[in-house]
Amino acid sequence: MNELDILVVLGTDHHRFDRLVGWVDDFLELPSNDSRTALVQLGSTAAPRRAKGVGIVAYDELQALMRSSTAVVTHGGPATMLEVRKQGRKPIVVPRDPVLNEHVDQHQQEFSRRMGAMGLVTLCEDRAAFLEALSRVLADPLAHTVSAEENHRDSLQLRAAVDITGRIIDGLAVQHARRRLRTP
């Protein structure tokens, strides 16, 4: 059995991601989950009500936590998702939403949707999907692991997804620059 049931990685972005932390607390507050353990790497997000929260976790420690946790939940940061897979876990991904001031643009949503469509992550864009996915992973952890062979097989798809994300980000940067030029 793993020592930590749920690891939540929010990255180091200065935008808060209180929505996801609230969903984790909601999950832990369900009577069937009152003995579950969760650690949230917060970055600049407010501390959780039920889970243990830490600001930043050292890289090596974070990798070890990814390997030893039953479920790993991440924001939609492309590097974070790929690192979770590299550590043998299929991440549950909740992309940050710029409409909710969780990020500057929609690249996390677009990349996460592409990764979800390829079956490389479990994408959750609403609370109900998140609660269901987390329950499913905790009930059958082995079904949500990633072998070294799978990572190797998927590497070409991942490279293509990263290339597409780069083009998306470049396009968003151009759009942003054009908007700034039009603003007096």
PDB file of C-alpha atoms in Angstrom:
ATOM      1  CA  MET A   1       0.000   0.000   0.000  1.00  0.00           C
ATOM      2  CA  ASN A   2       1.225   3.497  -0.785  1.00  0.00           C
ATOM      3  CA  GLU A   3       1.941   5.853   2.074  1.00  0.00           C
ATOM      4  CA  LEU A   4       0.049   8.731   0.474  1.00  0.00           C
ATOM      5  CA  ASP A   5      -3.330   8.290  -1.186  1.00  0.00           C
ATOM      6  CA  ILE A   6      -3.467  11.558  -3.140  1.00  0.00           C
ATOM      7  CA  LEU A   7      -0.757  13.927  -4.296  1.00  0.00           C
ATOM      8  CA  VAL A   8      -1.891  17.217  -5.844  1.00  0.00           C
ATOM      9  CA  VAL A   9       0.669  19.224  -7.825  1.00  0.00           C
ATOM     10  CA  LEU A  10      -0.255  22.820  -8.640  1.00  0.00           C
ATOM     11  CA  GLY A  11       3.123  23.989  -9.902  1.00  0.00           C
ATOM     12  CA  THR A  12       4.724  27.327  -9.159  1.00  0.00           C
ATOM     13  CA  ASP A  13       2.540  29.704 -11.182  1.00  0.00           C
ATOM     14  CA  HIS A  14       1.593  32.873  -9.292  1.00  0.00           C
ATOM     15  CA  HIS A  15      -2.094  32.381 -10.142  1.00  0.00           C
ATOM     16  CA  ARG A  16      -4.123  30.730  -7.412  1.00  0.00           C
ATOM     17  CA  PHE A  17      -5.958  27.477  -8.062  1.00  0.00           C
ATOM     18  CA  ASP A  18      -8.408  27.435  -5.163  1.00  0.00           C
ATOM     19  CA  ARG A  19     -11.045  25.626  -7.240  1.00  0.00           C
ATOM     20  CA  LEU A  20      -9.019  22.405  -7.449  1.00  0.00           C
ATOM     21  CA  VAL A  21      -7.956  22.552  -3.807  1.00  0.00           C
ATOM     22  CA  GLY A  22     -11.636  22.935  -2.863  1.00  0.00           C
ATOM     23  CA  TRP A  23     -12.530  19.851  -4.915  1.00  0.00           C
ATOM     24  CA  VAL A  24      -9.831  17.835  -3.115  1.00  0.00           C
ATOM     25  CA  ASP A  25     -11.198  18.972   0.250  1.00  0.00           C
ATOM     26  CA  ASP A  26     -14.739  18.125  -0.887  1.00  0.00           C
ATOM     27  CA  PHE A  27     -13.534  14.609  -1.753  1.00  0.00           C
ATOM     28  CA  LEU A  28     -11.851  14.177   1.628  1.00  0.00           C
ATOM     29  CA  GLU A  29     -14.976  15.369   3.427  1.00  0.00           C
ATOM     30  CA  LEU A  30     -17.075  12.535   2.005  1.00  0.00           C
ATOM     31  CA  PRO A  31     -17.682   9.976   4.796  1.00  0.00           C
ATOM     32  CA  SER A  32     -16.170   7.158   2.720  1.00  0.00           C
ATOM     33  CA  ASN A  33     -12.905   9.109   2.390  1.00  0.00           C
ATOM     34  CA  ASP A  34     -12.343  10.361   5.938  1.00  0.00           C
ATOM     35  CA  SER A  35      -9.249   8.157   6.397  1.00  0.00           C
ATOM     36  CA  ARG A  36      -7.643   9.150   3.080  1.00  0.00           C
ATOM     37  CA  THR A  37      -4.375  11.095   3.084  1.00  0.00           C
ATOM     38  CA  ALA A  38      -3.652  13.940   0.684  1.00  0.00           C
ATOM     39  CA  LEU A  39      -0.783  16.348   0.169  1.00  0.00           C
ATOM     40  CA  VAL A  40      -1.225  19.483  -1.941  1.00  0.00           C
ATOM     41  CA  GLN A  41       1.827  21.255  -3.360  1.00  0.00           C
ATOM     42  CA  LEU A  42       0.259  24.699  -3.318  1.00  0.00           C
ATOM     43  CA  GLY A  43       2.579  27.158  -4.991  1.00  0.00           C
ATOM     44  CA  SER A  44       0.706  30.414  -4.300  1.00  0.00           C
ATOM     45  CA  THR A  45      -2.735  28.849  -3.709  1.00  0.00           C
ATOM     46  CA  ALA A  46      -4.513  29.120  -0.345  1.00  0.00           C
ATOM     47  CA  ALA A  47      -4.109  26.252   2.134  1.00  0.00           C
ATOM     48  CA  PRO A  48      -6.664  23.423   2.019  1.00  0.00           C
ATOM     49  CA  ARG A  49      -9.241  22.734   4.744  1.00  0.00           C
ATOM     50  CA  ARG A  50      -8.628  18.968   5.020  1.00  0.00           C
ATOM     51  CA  ALA A  51      -5.567  18.010   2.992  1.00  0.00           C
ATOM     52  CA  LYS A  52      -2.052  18.851   4.107  1.00  0.00           C
ATOM     53  CA  GLY A  53      -0.668  21.790   2.137  1.00  0.00           C
ATOM     54  CA  VAL A  54       2.944  22.708   1.412  1.00  0.00           C
ATOM     55  CA  GLY A  55       4.188  25.641  -0.643  1.00  0.00           C
ATOM     56  CA  ILE A  56       6.956  24.125  -2.742  1.00  0.00           C
ATOM     57  CA  VAL A  57       8.406  20.617  -2.728  1.00  0.00           C
ATOM     58  CA  ALA A  58      12.015  19.944  -3.729  1.00  0.00           C
ATOM     59  CA  TYR A  59      12.309  18.277  -7.154  1.00  0.00           C
ATOM     60  CA  ASP A  60      13.684  14.914  -5.957  1.00  0.00           C
ATOM     61  CA  GLU A  61      11.114  14.702  -3.160  1.00  0.00           C
ATOM     62  CA  LEU A  62       8.301  15.532  -5.593  1.00  0.00           C
ATOM     63  CA  GLN A  63       9.425  12.752  -7.959  1.00  0.00           C
ATOM     64  CA  ALA A  64       9.443  10.271  -5.066  1.00  0.00           C
ATOM     65  CA  LEU A  65       5.970  11.396  -4.002  1.00  0.00           C
ATOM     66  CA  MET A  66       4.677  10.947  -7.552  1.00  0.00           C
ATOM     67  CA  ARG A  67       6.002   7.370  -7.605  1.00  0.00           C
ATOM     68  CA  SER A  68       4.674   6.447  -4.168  1.00  0.00           C
ATOM     69  CA  SER A  69       1.227   8.085  -4.216  1.00  0.00           C
ATOM     70  CA  THR A  70      -1.823   6.085  -5.238  1.00  0.00           C
ATOM     71  CA  ALA A  71      -3.335   8.983  -7.224  1.00  0.00           C
ATOM     72  CA  VAL A  72      -1.586  12.030  -8.652  1.00  0.00           C
ATOM     73  CA  VAL A  73      -3.674  15.082  -9.525  1.00  0.00           C
ATOM     74  CA  THR A  74      -2.129  17.936 -11.492  1.00  0.00           C
ATOM     75  CA  HIS A  75      -2.946  21.251 -13.027  1.00  0.00           C
ATOM     76  CA  GLY A  76      -2.668  21.257 -16.822  1.00  0.00           C
ATOM     77  CA  GLY A  77       1.009  22.130 -16.980  1.00  0.00           C
ATOM     78  CA  PRO A  78       2.478  20.096 -19.853  1.00  0.00           C
ATOM     79  CA  ALA A  79       5.790  19.416 -18.083  1.00  0.00           C
ATOM     80  CA  THR A  80       4.015  18.320 -14.908  1.00  0.00           C
ATOM     81  CA  MET A  81       1.745  15.893 -16.747  1.00  0.00           C
ATOM     82  CA  LEU A  82       4.686  14.341 -18.572  1.00  0.00           C
ATOM     83  CA  GLU A  83       6.694  14.048 -15.360  1.00  0.00           C
ATOM     84  CA  VAL A  84       3.841  12.252 -13.581  1.00  0.00           C
ATOM     85  CA  ARG A  85       3.661   9.734 -16.433  1.00  0.00           C
ATOM     86  CA  LYS A  86       7.436   9.320 -16.324  1.00  0.00           C
ATOM     87  CA  GLN A  87       7.092   8.417 -12.631  1.00  0.00           C
ATOM     88  CA  GLY A  88       4.638   5.627 -13.478  1.00  0.00           C
ATOM     89  CA  ARG A  89       1.292   7.276 -12.825  1.00  0.00           C
ATOM     90  CA  LYS A  90      -1.511   8.313 -15.179  1.00  0.00           C
ATOM     91  CA  PRO A  91      -2.348  11.777 -13.887  1.00  0.00           C
ATOM     92  CA  ILE A  92      -5.777  13.142 -13.147  1.00  0.00           C
ATOM     93  CA  VAL A  93      -5.590  16.552 -14.807  1.00  0.00           C
ATOM     94  CA  VAL A  94      -7.638  19.642 -14.026  1.00  0.00           C
ATOM     95  CA  PRO A  95      -6.500  22.448 -16.335  1.00  0.00           C
ATOM     96  CA  ARG A  96      -6.438  25.981 -15.033  1.00  0.00           C
ATOM     97  CA  ASP A  97      -9.139  28.231 -16.512  1.00  0.00           C
ATOM     98  CA  PRO A  98      -8.130  31.757 -17.541  1.00  0.00           C
ATOM     99  CA  VAL A  99     -11.776  32.884 -17.293  1.00  0.00           C
ATOM    100  CA  LEU A 100     -11.499  32.169 -13.549  1.00  0.00           C
ATOM    101  CA  ASN A 101      -8.150  34.030 -13.336  1.00  0.00           C
ATOM    102  CA  GLU A 102      -6.306  30.751 -12.786  1.00  0.00           C
ATOM    103  CA  HIS A 103      -3.934  31.391 -15.708  1.00  0.00           C
ATOM    104  CA  VAL A 104      -3.166  33.896 -18.462  1.00  0.00           C
ATOM    105  CA  ASP A 105      -4.441  31.873 -21.433  1.00  0.00           C
ATOM    106  CA  GLN A 106      -6.115  28.611 -22.373  1.00  0.00           C
ATOM    107  CA  HIS A 107      -3.010  26.575 -23.296  1.00  0.00           C
ATOM    108  CA  GLN A 108      -3.501  24.268 -20.300  1.00  0.00           C
ATOM    109  CA  GLN A 109      -7.054  23.491 -21.387  1.00  0.00           C
ATOM    110  CA  GLU A 110      -6.064  22.851 -25.001  1.00  0.00           C
ATOM    111  CA  PHE A 111      -3.057  20.671 -24.157  1.00  0.00           C
ATOM    112  CA  SER A 112      -4.972  18.743 -21.481  1.00  0.00           C
ATOM    113  CA  ARG A 113      -7.826  18.032 -23.881  1.00  0.00           C
ATOM    114  CA  ARG A 114      -5.399  16.711 -26.472  1.00  0.00           C
ATOM    115  CA  MET A 115      -3.676  14.512 -23.860  1.00  0.00           C
ATOM    116  CA  GLY A 116      -7.069  13.288 -22.639  1.00  0.00           C
ATOM    117  CA  ALA A 117      -8.206  12.464 -26.180  1.00  0.00           C
ATOM    118  CA  MET A 118      -5.050  10.365 -26.603  1.00  0.00           C
ATOM    119  CA  GLY A 119      -5.818   8.528 -23.342  1.00  0.00           C
ATOM    120  CA  LEU A 120      -2.602   9.731 -21.720  1.00  0.00           C
ATOM    121  CA  VAL A 121      -4.285  11.546 -18.816  1.00  0.00           C
ATOM    122  CA  THR A 122      -7.639  11.459 -17.077  1.00  0.00           C
ATOM    123  CA  LEU A 123      -9.080  14.873 -17.899  1.00  0.00           C
ATOM    124  CA  CYS A 124     -11.522  16.455 -15.449  1.00  0.00           C
ATOM    125  CA  GLU A 125     -12.997  19.850 -16.214  1.00  0.00           C
ATOM    126  CA  ASP A 126     -15.777  19.848 -13.628  1.00  0.00           C
ATOM    127  CA  ARG A 127     -16.191  18.816  -9.996  1.00  0.00           C
ATOM    128  CA  ALA A 128     -18.375  15.756 -10.667  1.00  0.00           C
ATOM    129  CA  ALA A 129     -15.898  14.298 -13.172  1.00  0.00           C
ATOM    130  CA  PHE A 130     -13.050  14.959 -10.750  1.00  0.00           C
ATOM    131  CA  LEU A 131     -14.733  13.257  -7.791  1.00  0.00           C
ATOM    132  CA  GLU A 132     -15.640  10.252  -9.941  1.00  0.00           C
ATOM    133  CA  ALA A 133     -12.152   9.944 -11.448  1.00  0.00           C
ATOM    134  CA  LEU A 134     -10.424  10.186  -8.083  1.00  0.00           C
ATOM    135  CA  SER A 135     -12.735   7.519  -6.636  1.00  0.00           C
ATOM    136  CA  ARG A 136     -12.026   5.266  -9.628  1.00  0.00           C
ATOM    137  CA  VAL A 137      -8.237   5.614  -9.325  1.00  0.00           C
ATOM    138  CA  LEU A 138      -8.249   4.960  -5.586  1.00  0.00           C
ATOM    139  CA  ALA A 139     -10.472   1.885  -6.070  1.00  0.00           C
ATOM    140  CA  ASP A 140      -8.196   0.371  -8.759  1.00  0.00           C
ATOM    141  CA  PRO A 141      -4.724   1.945  -8.609  1.00  0.00           C
ATOM    142  CA  LEU A 142      -3.039  -0.618 -10.861  1.00  0.00           C
ATOM    143  CA  ALA A 143      -5.321   0.331 -13.740  1.00  0.00           C
ATOM    144  CA  HIS A 144      -3.931   3.866 -13.523  1.00  0.00           C
ATOM    145  CA  THR A 145      -0.224   3.172 -13.613  1.00  0.00           C
ATOM    146  CA  VAL A 146       2.028   3.709 -16.617  1.00  0.00           C
ATOM    147  CA  SER A 147       4.715   1.166 -17.424  1.00  0.00           C
ATOM    148  CA  ALA A 148       8.083   2.019 -18.936  1.00  0.00           C
ATOM    149  CA  GLU A 149       6.936   0.247 -22.112  1.00  0.00           C
ATOM    150  CA  GLU A 150       3.805   2.408 -22.310  1.00  0.00           C
ATOM    151  CA  ASN A 151       5.875   5.549 -21.817  1.00  0.00           C
ATOM    152  CA  HIS A 152       8.185   4.494 -24.624  1.00  0.00           C
ATOM    153  CA  ARG A 153       5.271   3.632 -26.944  1.00  0.00           C
ATOM    154  CA  ASP A 154       3.515   6.901 -26.172  1.00  0.00           C
ATOM    155  CA  SER A 155       6.621   9.064 -26.616  1.00  0.00           C
ATOM    156  CA  LEU A 156       5.862   9.810 -30.271  1.00  0.00           C
ATOM    157  CA  GLN A 157       2.307  10.890 -29.416  1.00  0.00           C
ATOM    158  CA  LEU A 158       3.655  13.024 -26.576  1.00  0.00           C
ATOM    159  CA  ARG A 159       6.203  14.699 -28.825  1.00  0.00           C
ATOM    160  CA  ALA A 160       3.431  15.522 -31.287  1.00  0.00           C
ATOM    161  CA  ALA A 161       1.274  16.921 -28.469  1.00  0.00           C
ATOM    162  CA  VAL A 162       4.145  19.056 -27.183  1.00  0.00           C
ATOM    163  CA  ASP A 163       4.769  20.380 -30.708  1.00  0.00           C
ATOM    164  CA  ILE A 164       1.093  21.275 -31.045  1.00  0.00           C
ATOM    165  CA  THR A 165       1.147  22.979 -27.647  1.00  0.00           C
ATOM    166  CA  GLY A 166       4.129  25.044 -28.744  1.00  0.00           C
ATOM    167  CA  ARG A 167       2.225  26.200 -31.794  1.00  0.00           C
ATOM    168  CA  ILE A 168      -0.833  26.997 -29.641  1.00  0.00           C
ATOM    169  CA  ILE A 169       1.266  29.048 -27.224  1.00  0.00           C
ATOM    170  CA  ASP A 170       2.986  30.856 -30.097  1.00  0.00           C
ATOM    171  CA  GLY A 171      -0.419  31.686 -31.593  1.00  0.00           C
ATOM    172  CA  LEU A 172      -1.718  32.944 -28.262  1.00  0.00           C
ATOM    173  CA  ALA A 173       1.368  35.118 -27.827  1.00  0.00           C
ATOM    174  CA  VAL A 174       0.822  36.665 -31.258  1.00  0.00           C
ATOM    175  CA  GLN A 175      -2.865  37.302 -30.448  1.00  0.00           C
ATOM    176  CA  HIS A 176      -1.907  38.898 -27.140  1.00  0.00           C
ATOM    177  CA  ALA A 177       0.703  41.116 -28.813  1.00  0.00           C
ATOM    178  CA  ARG A 178      -1.808  42.236 -31.451  1.00  0.00           C
ATOM    179  CA  ARG A 179      -4.355  43.119 -28.761  1.00  0.00           C
ATOM    180  CA  ARG A 180      -1.752  45.149 -26.884  1.00  0.00           C
ATOM    181  CA  LEU A 181      -0.859  47.067 -30.044  1.00  0.00           C
ATOM    182  CA  ARG A 182      -4.510  47.977 -30.621  1.00  0.00           C
ATOM    183  CA  THR A 183      -5.023  49.163 -27.021  1.00  0.00           C
ATOM    184  CA  PRO A 184      -4.304  52.896 -26.641  1.00  0.00           C
TER     185      PRO A 184
END
